[in-house]
PDB file of C-alpha atoms in Angstrom:
ATOM      1  CA  MET S   1      -3.286  -8.566 -35.888  1.00  0.00           C
ATOM      2  CA  THR S   2      -6.755  -9.919 -35.233  1.00  0.00           C
ATOM      3  CA  PHE S   3      -9.924  -7.713 -35.199  1.00  0.00           C
ATOM      4  CA  ALA S   4     -13.295  -8.530 -33.716  1.00  0.00           C
ATOM      5  CA  ARG S   5     -15.991  -9.343 -36.267  1.00  0.00           C
ATOM      6  CA  HIS S   6     -18.790  -7.595 -34.456  1.00  0.00           C
ATOM      7  CA  ASP S   7     -18.917  -3.816 -34.128  1.00  0.00           C
ATOM      8  CA  PRO S   8     -17.014  -3.106 -30.873  1.00  0.00           C
ATOM      9  CA  ILE S   9     -18.503   0.295 -30.686  1.00  0.00           C
ATOM     10  CA  ASP S  10     -21.699  -1.347 -29.511  1.00  0.00           C
ATOM     11  CA  ASP S  11     -19.886  -2.620 -26.424  1.00  0.00           C
ATOM     12  CA  LEU S  12     -18.690   0.767 -25.149  1.00  0.00           C
ATOM     13  CA  ASP S  13     -21.814   1.387 -22.996  1.00  0.00           C
ATOM     14  CA  THR S  14     -20.144  -1.064 -20.564  1.00  0.00           C
ATOM     15  CA  LEU S  15     -17.498   1.542 -19.714  1.00  0.00           C
ATOM     16  CA  PRO S  16     -18.176   2.701 -16.161  1.00  0.00           C
ATOM     17  CA  ARG S  17     -19.296   6.296 -15.748  1.00  0.00           C
ATOM     18  CA  MET S  18     -18.021   8.901 -13.326  1.00  0.00           C
ATOM     19  CA  PRO S  19     -20.565   9.364 -10.474  1.00  0.00           C
ATOM     20  CA  ALA S  20     -22.195  12.733 -10.831  1.00  0.00           C
ATOM     21  CA  TRP S  21     -21.562  13.565  -7.145  1.00  0.00           C
ATOM     22  CA  VAL S  22     -17.798  13.404  -7.751  1.00  0.00           C
ATOM     23  CA  THR S  23     -17.872  16.077 -10.498  1.00  0.00           C
ATOM     24  CA  SER S  24     -20.548  18.304  -8.934  1.00  0.00           C
ATOM     25  CA  SER S  25     -19.466  18.349  -5.247  1.00  0.00           C
ATOM     26  CA  ARG S  26     -17.886  21.558  -3.890  1.00  0.00           C
ATOM     27  CA  VAL S  27     -15.947  20.768  -0.688  1.00  0.00           C
ATOM     28  CA  GLU S  28     -13.108  22.568   1.064  1.00  0.00           C
ATOM     29  CA  THR S  29     -11.756  20.398   3.869  1.00  0.00           C
ATOM     30  CA  LEU S  30      -8.880  18.045   3.337  1.00  0.00           C
ATOM     31  CA  GLU S  31     -10.903  15.060   4.490  1.00  0.00           C
ATOM     32  CA  ALA S  32     -13.799  15.772   2.118  1.00  0.00           C
ATOM     33  CA  VAL S  33     -11.484  16.502  -0.876  1.00  0.00           C
ATOM     34  CA  ALA S  34      -9.548  13.292  -0.077  1.00  0.00           C
ATOM     35  CA  PHE S  35     -12.740  11.322  -0.139  1.00  0.00           C
ATOM     36  CA  LEU S  36     -13.697  12.728  -3.574  1.00  0.00           C
ATOM     37  CA  SER S  37     -10.219  12.096  -5.019  1.00  0.00           C
ATOM     38  CA  GLY S  38     -10.365   8.516  -3.731  1.00  0.00           C
ATOM     39  CA  ALA S  39     -13.728   8.011  -5.399  1.00  0.00           C
ATOM     40  CA  ALA S  40     -12.334   9.520  -8.647  1.00  0.00           C
ATOM     41  CA  LEU S  41      -9.214   7.259  -8.585  1.00  0.00           C
ATOM     42  CA  ASN S  42     -11.381   4.227  -7.918  1.00  0.00           C
ATOM     43  CA  HIS S  43     -13.425   5.121 -10.979  1.00  0.00           C
ATOM     44  CA  LEU S  44     -10.355   5.513 -13.094  1.00  0.00           C
ATOM     45  CA  HIS S  45      -8.997   2.189 -11.864  1.00  0.00           C
ATOM     46  CA  LEU S  46     -12.146   0.586 -13.231  1.00  0.00           C
ATOM     47  CA  VAL S  47     -11.794   2.423 -16.508  1.00  0.00           C
ATOM     48  CA  LEU S  48      -8.197   1.457 -16.925  1.00  0.00           C
ATOM     49  CA  GLY S  49      -9.100  -2.159 -16.394  1.00  0.00           C
ATOM     50  CA  HIS S  50     -11.634  -2.139 -19.245  1.00  0.00           C
ATOM     51  CA  GLU S  51     -10.411  -4.063 -22.319  1.00  0.00           C
ATOM     52  CA  ASP S  52     -11.837  -1.535 -24.819  1.00  0.00           C
ATOM     53  CA  VAL S  53      -9.599   1.286 -23.520  1.00  0.00           C
ATOM     54  CA  PRO S  54      -6.398   1.650 -25.579  1.00  0.00           C
ATOM     55  CA  GLN S  55      -4.062   1.881 -22.611  1.00  0.00           C
ATOM     56  CA  ALA S  56      -0.827   2.870 -24.352  1.00  0.00           C
ATOM     57  CA  LEU S  57      -2.541   5.466 -26.394  1.00  0.00           C
ATOM     58  CA  LEU S  58      -4.295   6.955 -23.398  1.00  0.00           C
ATOM     59  CA  ARG S  59      -1.039   7.168 -21.493  1.00  0.00           C
ATOM     60  CA  ASP S  60       0.699   8.737 -24.448  1.00  0.00           C
ATOM     61  CA  ARG S  61      -1.977  11.431 -24.770  1.00  0.00           C
ATOM     62  CA  LEU S  62      -1.924  12.090 -21.004  1.00  0.00           C
ATOM     63  CA  ALA S  63       1.877  12.361 -21.313  1.00  0.00           C
ATOM     64  CA  LEU S  64       1.358  15.173 -23.756  1.00  0.00           C
ATOM     65  CA  ARG S  65      -0.812  17.018 -21.324  1.00  0.00           C
ATOM     66  CA  ALA S  66       1.706  16.529 -18.505  1.00  0.00           C
ATOM     67  CA  ALA S  67       4.536  17.727 -20.719  1.00  0.00           C
ATOM     68  CA  GLU S  68       2.505  20.806 -21.689  1.00  0.00           C
ATOM     69  CA  ALA S  69       1.923  21.609 -18.068  1.00  0.00           C
ATOM     70  CA  CYS S  70       5.614  21.169 -17.131  1.00  0.00           C
ATOM     71  CA  VAL S  71       6.660  23.404 -20.080  1.00  0.00           C
ATOM     72  CA  ALA S  72       4.223  26.048 -18.908  1.00  0.00           C
ATOM     73  CA  PHE S  73       5.626  25.806 -15.358  1.00  0.00           C
ATOM     74  CA  SER S  74       9.101  26.580 -16.813  1.00  0.00           C
ATOM     75  CA  GLY S  75       7.764  29.748 -18.517  1.00  0.00           C
ATOM     76  CA  ARG S  76       8.217  28.452 -22.087  1.00  0.00           C
ATOM     77  CA  PRO S  77       5.554  29.211 -24.728  1.00  0.00           C
ATOM     78  CA  GLU S  78       5.255  25.770 -26.401  1.00  0.00           C
ATOM     79  CA  ARG S  79       1.868  24.045 -26.134  1.00  0.00           C
ATOM     80  CA  ALA S  80       0.529  20.687 -27.393  1.00  0.00           C
ATOM     81  CA  ALA S  81       0.799  21.434 -31.126  1.00  0.00           C
ATOM     82  CA  GLU S  82       4.343  22.715 -30.889  1.00  0.00           C
ATOM     83  CA  LEU S  83       5.372  19.814 -28.691  1.00  0.00           C
ATOM     84  CA  ARG S  84       3.987  17.366 -31.210  1.00  0.00           C
ATOM     85  CA  ASP S  85       5.940  19.090 -33.948  1.00  0.00           C
ATOM     86  CA  VAL S  86       9.150  19.122 -32.045  1.00  0.00           C
ATOM     87  CA  VAL S  87       9.118  15.427 -31.285  1.00  0.00           C
ATOM     88  CA  HIS S  88       7.393  13.812 -34.269  1.00  0.00           C
ATOM     89  CA  LEU S  89       9.050  15.883 -36.930  1.00  0.00           C
ATOM     90  CA  LEU S  90      12.482  15.619 -35.327  1.00  0.00           C
ATOM     91  CA  ARG S  91      15.219  14.635 -37.812  1.00  0.00           C
ATOM     92  CA  PRO S  92      17.864  12.095 -36.861  1.00  0.00           C
ATOM     93  CA  ASP S  93      20.628  14.692 -36.166  1.00  0.00           C
ATOM     94  CA  ASP S  94      18.332  17.335 -34.587  1.00  0.00           C
ATOM     95  CA  LEU S  95      18.143  18.234 -30.900  1.00  0.00           C
ATOM     96  CA  PRO S  96      14.624  18.415 -29.434  1.00  0.00           C
ATOM     97  CA  GLY S  97      15.389  21.350 -27.215  1.00  0.00           C
ATOM     98  CA  PRO S  98      14.223  21.871 -23.585  1.00  0.00           C
ATOM     99  CA  ALA S  99      10.433  21.553 -24.392  1.00  0.00           C
ATOM    100  CA  GLY S 100      10.961  18.550 -26.638  1.00  0.00           C
ATOM    101  CA  GLU S 101      13.107  16.868 -23.944  1.00  0.00           C
ATOM    102  CA  THR S 102      10.240  17.368 -21.493  1.00  0.00           C
ATOM    103  CA  TYR S 103       7.761  15.710 -23.806  1.00  0.00           C
ATOM    104  CA  LEU S 104      10.166  12.830 -24.533  1.00  0.00           C
ATOM    105  CA  ALA S 105      10.708  12.327 -20.839  1.00  0.00           C
ATOM    106  CA  TRP S 106       7.005  12.009 -20.136  1.00  0.00           C
ATOM    107  CA  GLY S 107       6.623   9.612 -23.026  1.00  0.00           C
ATOM    108  CA  ARG S 108       9.441   7.452 -21.796  1.00  0.00           C
ATOM    109  CA  ALA S 109       8.012   7.452 -18.259  1.00  0.00           C
ATOM    110  CA  THR S 110       4.723   5.848 -19.522  1.00  0.00           C
ATOM    111  CA  GLU S 111       6.154   3.342 -21.937  1.00  0.00           C
ATOM    112  CA  GLN S 112       7.313   0.533 -19.632  1.00  0.00           C
ATOM    113  CA  PRO S 113       5.990  -0.859 -16.390  1.00  0.00           C
ATOM    114  CA  VAL S 114       7.079   1.209 -13.364  1.00  0.00           C
ATOM    115  CA  SER S 115      10.460   0.140 -12.059  1.00  0.00           C
ATOM    116  CA  ILE S 116      13.665   1.842 -10.965  1.00  0.00           C
ATOM    117  CA  LYS S 117      15.350   0.853 -14.234  1.00  0.00           C
ATOM    118  CA  ALA S 118      12.374   2.190 -16.254  1.00  0.00           C
ATOM    119  CA  LEU S 119      12.322   5.508 -14.367  1.00  0.00           C
ATOM    120  CA  GLY S 120      15.969   5.920 -15.178  1.00  0.00           C
ATOM    121  CA  ARG S 121      15.144   6.484 -18.869  1.00  0.00           C
ATOM    122  CA  PRO S 122      13.122   9.711 -18.371  1.00  0.00           C
ATOM    123  CA  LEU S 123      15.335  10.809 -15.499  1.00  0.00           C
ATOM    124  CA  PRO S 124      18.964  10.186 -16.569  1.00  0.00           C
ATOM    125  CA  ALA S 125      20.273  12.987 -14.450  1.00  0.00           C
ATOM    126  CA  PHE S 126      19.596  11.087 -11.219  1.00  0.00           C
ATOM    127  CA  GLU S 127      21.238   7.957  -9.897  1.00  0.00           C
ATOM    128  CA  PRO S 128      19.071   4.887  -9.313  1.00  0.00           C
ATOM    129  CA  GLY S 129      19.780   5.038  -5.595  1.00  0.00           C
ATOM    130  CA  GLN S 130      18.434   8.580  -5.479  1.00  0.00           C
ATOM    131  CA  ILE S 131      15.252   7.512  -7.238  1.00  0.00           C
ATOM    132  CA  VAL S 132      14.836   4.670  -4.742  1.00  0.00           C
ATOM    133  CA  ALA S 133      15.352   7.054  -1.797  1.00  0.00           C
ATOM    134  CA  TRP S 134      12.812   9.515  -3.138  1.00  0.00           C
ATOM    135  CA  LEU S 135      10.175   6.899  -3.786  1.00  0.00           C
ATOM    136  CA  ALA S 136      10.767   5.474  -0.314  1.00  0.00           C
ATOM    137  CA  ALA S 137       9.869   8.892   1.133  1.00  0.00           C
ATOM    138  CA  GLY S 138       6.227   8.282   0.284  1.00  0.00           C
ATOM    139  CA  LYS S 139       4.183   6.679   3.107  1.00  0.00           C
ATOM    140  CA  GLY S 140       0.475   6.137   3.808  1.00  0.00           C
ATOM    141  CA  ALA S 141      -2.448   6.306   1.400  1.00  0.00           C
ATOM    142  CA  PRO S 142      -1.791   6.714  -2.261  1.00  0.00           C
ATOM    143  CA  VAL S 143      -2.351  10.479  -2.712  1.00  0.00           C
ATOM    144  CA  THR S 144      -0.471  11.185   0.563  1.00  0.00           C
ATOM    145  CA  ARG S 145       2.328   8.991  -0.628  1.00  0.00           C
ATOM    146  CA  ALA S 146       2.557  10.804  -3.975  1.00  0.00           C
ATOM    147  CA  ALA S 147       2.502  14.170  -2.260  1.00  0.00           C
ATOM    148  CA  MET S 148       5.302  13.183   0.096  1.00  0.00           C
ATOM    149  CA  VAL S 149       7.442  12.061  -2.859  1.00  0.00           C
ATOM    150  CA  LEU S 150       6.739  15.307  -4.679  1.00  0.00           C
ATOM    151  CA  GLU S 151       7.703  17.333  -1.672  1.00  0.00           C
ATOM    152  CA  SER S 152      10.789  15.223  -0.954  1.00  0.00           C
ATOM    153  CA  VAL S 153      12.150  15.644  -4.489  1.00  0.00           C
ATOM    154  CA  LEU S 154      11.538  19.398  -4.575  1.00  0.00           C
ATOM    155  CA  ARG S 155      13.130  19.817  -1.222  1.00  0.00           C
ATOM    156  CA  GLU S 156      16.407  18.343  -2.414  1.00  0.00           C
ATOM    157  CA  ALA S 157      16.152  19.510  -6.020  1.00  0.00           C
ATOM    158  CA  PRO S 158      14.034  22.643  -6.061  1.00  0.00           C
ATOM    159  CA  ARG S 159      14.215  23.146  -9.832  1.00  0.00           C
ATOM    160  CA  ALA S 160      13.397  19.524 -10.749  1.00  0.00           C
ATOM    161  CA  ASP S 161       9.661  20.034 -11.223  1.00  0.00           C
ATOM    162  CA  GLU S 162       9.476  17.503 -14.030  1.00  0.00           C
ATOM    163  CA  ALA S 163      11.379  14.776 -12.160  1.00  0.00           C
ATOM    164  CA  ALA S 164       9.324  15.411  -9.028  1.00  0.00           C
ATOM    165  CA  LEU S 165       5.975  15.054 -10.849  1.00  0.00           C
ATOM    166  CA  ILE S 166       7.132  11.921 -12.701  1.00  0.00           C
ATOM    167  CA  LEU S 167       8.216  10.303  -9.483  1.00  0.00           C
ATOM    168  CA  ALA S 168       5.049  11.412  -7.648  1.00  0.00           C
ATOM    169  CA  ASP S 169       2.904   9.821 -10.448  1.00  0.00           C
ATOM    170  CA  ALA S 170       5.090   6.731 -10.215  1.00  0.00           C
ATOM    171  CA  ALA S 171       4.482   6.494  -6.439  1.00  0.00           C
ATOM    172  CA  LEU S 172       0.768   6.958  -7.013  1.00  0.00           C
ATOM    173  CA  ALA S 173       0.733   4.136  -9.562  1.00  0.00           C
ATOM    174  CA  GLN S 174       2.682   1.836  -7.284  1.00  0.00           C
ATOM    175  CA  ALA S 175       0.306   2.560  -4.391  1.00  0.00           C
ATOM    176  CA  LEU S 176      -2.745   1.870  -6.570  1.00  0.00           C
ATOM    177  CA  GLY S 177      -1.300  -1.309  -8.026  1.00  0.00           C
ATOM    178  CA  TRP S 178      -1.043  -0.011 -11.554  1.00  0.00           C
ATOM    179  CA  ASP S 179       1.624  -1.537 -13.800  1.00  0.00           C
ATOM    180  CA  HIS S 180       2.281   1.740 -15.636  1.00  0.00           C
ATOM    181  CA  LEU S 181       2.653   5.350 -14.631  1.00  0.00           C
ATOM    182  CA  VAL S 182      -0.431   7.368 -15.589  1.00  0.00           C
ATOM    183  CA  PRO S 183       0.370  11.091 -15.867  1.00  0.00           C
ATOM    184  CA  LEU S 184      -2.235  12.748 -13.635  1.00  0.00           C
ATOM    185  CA  LEU S 185      -0.716  15.286 -11.177  1.00  0.00           C
ATOM    186  CA  ALA S 186       1.005  17.784 -13.492  1.00  0.00           C
ATOM    187  CA  PRO S 187      -2.045  18.799 -15.585  1.00  0.00           C
ATOM    188  CA  GLY S 188      -4.090  19.461 -12.442  1.00  0.00           C
ATOM    189  CA  LEU S 189      -1.533  21.401 -10.321  1.00  0.00           C
ATOM    190  CA  LYS S 190      -0.675  25.044 -10.518  1.00  0.00           C
ATOM    191  CA  ARG S 191       2.913  26.311 -10.515  1.00  0.00           C
ATOM    192  CA  SER S 192       2.386  27.775  -7.050  1.00  0.00           C
ATOM    193  CA  ASP S 193       1.113  24.408  -5.719  1.00  0.00           C
ATOM    194  CA  LEU S 194       4.683  23.009  -6.191  1.00  0.00           C
ATOM    195  CA  ARG S 195       5.962  25.317  -3.423  1.00  0.00           C
ATOM    196  CA  LYS S 196       3.431  24.121  -0.923  1.00  0.00           C
ATOM    197  CA  HIS S 197       4.219  21.748   1.933  1.00  0.00           C
ATOM    198  CA  GLY S 198       2.480  19.215   4.217  1.00  0.00           C
ATOM    199  CA  ALA S 199      -1.223  19.410   4.372  1.00  0.00           C
ATOM    200  CA  ASP S 200      -1.457  22.252   1.883  1.00  0.00           C
ATOM    201  CA  LEU S 201       0.380  20.170  -0.722  1.00  0.00           C
ATOM    202  CA  ARG S 202      -1.775  17.139  -0.048  1.00  0.00           C
ATOM    203  CA  LEU S 203      -4.933  19.189  -0.465  1.00  0.00           C
ATOM    204  CA  ALA S 204      -3.556  20.671  -3.749  1.00  0.00           C
ATOM    205  CA  CYS S 205      -2.760  17.072  -5.031  1.00  0.00           C
ATOM    206  CA  HIS S 206      -6.196  15.746  -4.091  1.00  0.00           C
ATOM    207  CA  ARG S 207      -7.843  18.635  -5.960  1.00  0.00           C
ATOM    208  CA  ALA S 208      -5.481  18.197  -8.906  1.00  0.00           C
ATOM    209  CA  LEU S 209      -6.277  14.510  -9.133  1.00  0.00           C
ATOM    210  CA  ILE S 210     -10.082  15.074  -9.138  1.00  0.00           C
ATOM    211  CA  ALA S 211      -9.733  17.424 -12.153  1.00  0.00           C
ATOM    212  CA  SER S 212      -7.199  15.240 -13.971  1.00  0.00           C
ATOM    213  CA  VAL S 213      -9.105  11.999 -13.386  1.00  0.00           C
ATOM    214  CA  ILE S 214     -12.284  13.470 -14.793  1.00  0.00           C
ATOM    215  CA  GLU S 215     -10.395  14.573 -17.918  1.00  0.00           C
ATOM    216  CA  ALA S 216      -8.536  11.142 -18.148  1.00  0.00           C
ATOM    217  CA  ALA S 217     -11.819   9.266 -17.883  1.00  0.00           C
ATOM    218  CA  ARG S 218     -13.318  11.462 -20.602  1.00  0.00           C
ATOM    219  CA  GLN S 219     -10.338  10.819 -22.788  1.00  0.00           C
ATOM    220  CA  ALA S 220     -10.478   7.102 -22.121  1.00  0.00           C
ATOM    221  CA  ALA S 221     -14.116   6.903 -23.260  1.00  0.00           C
ATOM    222  CA  ASP S 222     -13.406   8.957 -26.371  1.00  0.00           C
ATOM    223  CA  LEU S 223     -10.327   7.050 -27.313  1.00  0.00           C
ATOM    224  CA  ALA S 224     -12.144   3.723 -26.772  1.00  0.00           C
ATOM    225  CA  ARG S 225     -14.803   4.762 -29.252  1.00  0.00           C
ATOM    226  CA  ARG S 226     -12.210   5.989 -31.750  1.00  0.00           C
ATOM    227  CA  ALA S 227     -10.069   2.936 -31.363  1.00  0.00           C
ATOM    228  CA  ALA S 228     -13.099   0.661 -31.842  1.00  0.00           C
ATOM    229  CA  HIS S 229     -13.904   2.478 -35.104  1.00  0.00           C
ATOM    230  CA  LEU S 230     -10.311   2.176 -36.382  1.00  0.00           C
ATOM    231  CA  LYS S 231     -10.295  -1.548 -35.653  1.00  0.00           C
ATOM    232  CA  ALA S 232     -13.675  -1.832 -37.413  1.00  0.00           C
ATOM    233  CA  VAL S 233     -12.417  -0.245 -40.631  1.00  0.00           C
ATOM    234  CA  ALA S 234      -9.007  -1.933 -40.612  1.00  0.00           C
ATOM    235  CA  PRO S 235     -10.097  -4.884 -42.762  1.00  0.00           C
ATOM    236  CA  LYS S 236     -10.909  -2.381 -45.526  1.00  0.00           C
ATOM    237  CA  LEU S 237      -7.247  -1.375 -45.798  1.00  0.00           C
ATOM    238  CA  ARG S 238      -5.366  -3.071 -48.607  1.00  0.00           C
ATOM    239  CA  ALA S 239      -1.835  -1.679 -48.219  1.00  0.00           C
ATOM    240  CA  LYS S 240       0.901  -4.055 -47.198  1.00  0.00           C
ATOM    241  CA  GLY S 241       1.920  -3.111 -43.705  1.00  0.00           C
ATOM    242  CA  ALA S 242      -1.479  -1.509 -42.955  1.00  0.00           C
ATOM    243  CA  GLY S 243      -1.913  -3.747 -39.889  1.00  0.00           C
ATOM    244  CA  ASP S 244       1.259  -2.533 -38.330  1.00  0.00           C
ATOM    245  CA  ALA S 245       0.344   1.040 -39.149  1.00  0.00           C
ATOM    246  CA  VAL S 246      -2.964   0.623 -37.416  1.00  0.00           C
ATOM    247  CA  GLU S 247      -1.191  -0.758 -34.389  1.00  0.00           C
ATOM    248  CA  MET S 248       0.944   2.445 -34.264  1.00  0.00           C
ATOM    249  CA  PHE S 249      -2.156   4.603 -34.350  1.00  0.00           C
ATOM    250  CA  LEU S 250      -3.540   2.553 -31.502  1.00  0.00           C
ATOM    251  CA  THR S 251      -0.572   3.256 -29.238  1.00  0.00           C
ATOM    252  CA  ARG S 252       0.682   6.739 -30.164  1.00  0.00           C
ATOM    253  CA  ASP S 253      -0.855  10.178 -29.688  1.00  0.00           C
ATOM    254  CA  ALA S 254       0.434  11.341 -33.066  1.00  0.00           C
ATOM    255  CA  VAL S 255       2.049   9.704 -36.054  1.00  0.00           C
ATOM    256  CA  ALA S 256       3.937  11.208 -38.989  1.00  0.00           C
ATOM    257  CA  PRO S 257       3.458   9.377 -42.323  1.00  0.00           C
ATOM    258  CA  SER S 258       7.206   8.991 -42.509  1.00  0.00           C
ATOM    259  CA  ALA S 259       7.140   6.908 -39.323  1.00  0.00           C
ATOM    260  CA  LEU S 260       4.800   4.356 -40.755  1.00  0.00           C
ATOM    261  CA  PRO S 261       6.202   0.949 -42.000  1.00  0.00           C
ATOM    262  CA  LEU S 262       5.271   1.796 -45.634  1.00  0.00           C
ATOM    263  CA  PRO S 263       6.939   3.725 -48.554  1.00  0.00           C
ATOM    264  CA  ASP S 264       6.330   7.485 -48.321  1.00  0.00           C
ATOM    265  CA  ARG S 265       3.698   7.695 -50.988  1.00  0.00           C
ATOM    266  CA  ALA S 266       1.846   4.567 -49.666  1.00  0.00           C
ATOM    267  CA  ALA S 267       1.991   6.011 -46.125  1.00  0.00           C
ATOM    268  CA  ARG S 268       0.453   9.292 -47.140  1.00  0.00           C
ATOM    269  CA  ARG S 269      -2.331   7.467 -49.106  1.00  0.00           C
ATOM    270  CA  LEU S 270      -3.107   5.258 -46.122  1.00  0.00           C
ATOM    271  CA  CYS S 271      -3.363   8.353 -43.853  1.00  0.00           C
ATOM    272  CA  ASP S 272      -5.701  10.027 -46.303  1.00  0.00           C
ATOM    273  CA  ARG S 273      -7.737   6.861 -46.543  1.00  0.00           C
ATOM    274  CA  LEU S 274      -8.093   6.592 -42.745  1.00  0.00           C
ATOM    275  CA  VAL S 275      -9.139  10.236 -42.560  1.00  0.00           C
ATOM    276  CA  GLU S 276     -11.741   9.581 -45.271  1.00  0.00           C
ATOM    277  CA  LEU S 277     -13.012   6.614 -43.246  1.00  0.00           C
ATOM    278  CA  GLY S 278     -13.187   8.814 -40.091  1.00  0.00           C
ATOM    279  CA  ALA S 279     -10.777   6.509 -38.358  1.00  0.00           C
ATOM    280  CA  VAL S 280      -7.969   9.084 -37.688  1.00  0.00           C
ATOM    281  CA  ARG S 281      -7.734  12.842 -37.690  1.00  0.00           C
ATOM    282  CA  GLU S 282      -5.168  15.135 -39.249  1.00  0.00           C
ATOM    283  CA  LEU S 283      -3.867  17.061 -36.221  1.00  0.00           C
ATOM    284  CA  THR S 284      -2.068  20.054 -37.637  1.00  0.00           C
ATOM    285  CA  GLY S 285      -4.370  21.749 -40.151  1.00  0.00           C
ATOM    286  CA  ARG S 286      -1.344  22.055 -42.516  1.00  0.00           C
ATOM    287  CA  ASP S 287      -0.917  20.979 -46.143  1.00  0.00           C
ATOM    288  CA  THR S 288       2.600  19.713 -45.419  1.00  0.00           C
ATOM    289  CA  PHE S 289       4.411  18.140 -42.520  1.00  0.00           C
ATOM    290  CA  ARG S 290       1.185  16.626 -41.284  1.00  0.00           C
ATOM    291  CA  LEU S 291       0.567  14.546 -38.230  1.00  0.00           C
ATOM    292  CA  TYR S 292      -2.215  12.057 -37.646  1.00  0.00           C
ATOM    293  CA  GLY S 293      -3.834  10.547 -34.648  1.00  0.00           C
ATOM    294  CA  VAL S 294      -6.888   8.603 -33.458  1.00  0.00           C
TER     295      VAL S 294
END
C-alpha cells in the first residue's frame, strides 16, 4: 500500500463543519425539523465525499452503534464492549447468539454497495422479492421514503425491528445517491418510535437523523485524524505483513491480534508498537483477549 509523504493530518481542516444553527436550533413542527434534517444530511453527504474520511471504518463503527440500539430495543443487556467481544473473539465452531447475530447483520449490511443481493446477506430470513417490495414502498423525499419503508416492514413483520431499520437505512442511502448503507436511524430512534405511523413516524425519523448525523460527522472527523496518524507512522513498522495489518485497522472497528496476517507473537508485538506510537487504542482494558482499534 502507498502512503502520502506529507503529514495528512495537516489537511484535515478541509473537512466541512456542521453549521451551528443545525445543532443549536430547537424546532417542533414537521416542516422545520425536516428542514434541519435535510441540512444535516447534506452536510454528511459532503463529509462522506471527503477523501480523508476512512469510509469503511466509519460505517463499521456506526454499524456497532446501530447494533447496540437494536439489542437494547430487544431488551437484551449487551452493549458495545460485549458486542465486540462476541463477534471478534468468536471461535470457528461457536455461535454468536442473538446479540452477536444482530451485530454481524449490521456489519454485513454496510460491507457491500446497496443492492437486493447484498441486502440478502444481513436479512437471510426474507426472500429477495419481499425486500424489493418493501423498498418499493418508499416514495417521496429521502427521509419520507425511509420512514415509509420502516413502517411498511413493521406493518407486515411487527417483530422485525432490525430488518426494518436496515431496509430504511438502505432506502435512505438509495434516495441520497450513496453507494453504501450508512447506519443512521437506529441509534437516534427510541423503541416507542417504532410503533408510530404516518406523520408521527416521519417526525421521529427526522429528529433521529439530526442526532445521528451530528454524531456520525463527529466520528468521521475523529477517525480521519486517527487514520491520518496511522498512515503517517506506518512506514516505521518493520514487520512483514504490517501493511496488510494497517489496512485492516483502517477498515474495521476492532481487530483481534489473532485476525492479523502475522504469527501470533508478531501480531501482538505489532499491536503494542501501534499503541506505543499512538496509532491505535486497546479497546478492552484487559490483559488478555485484547482488541485494538483506530
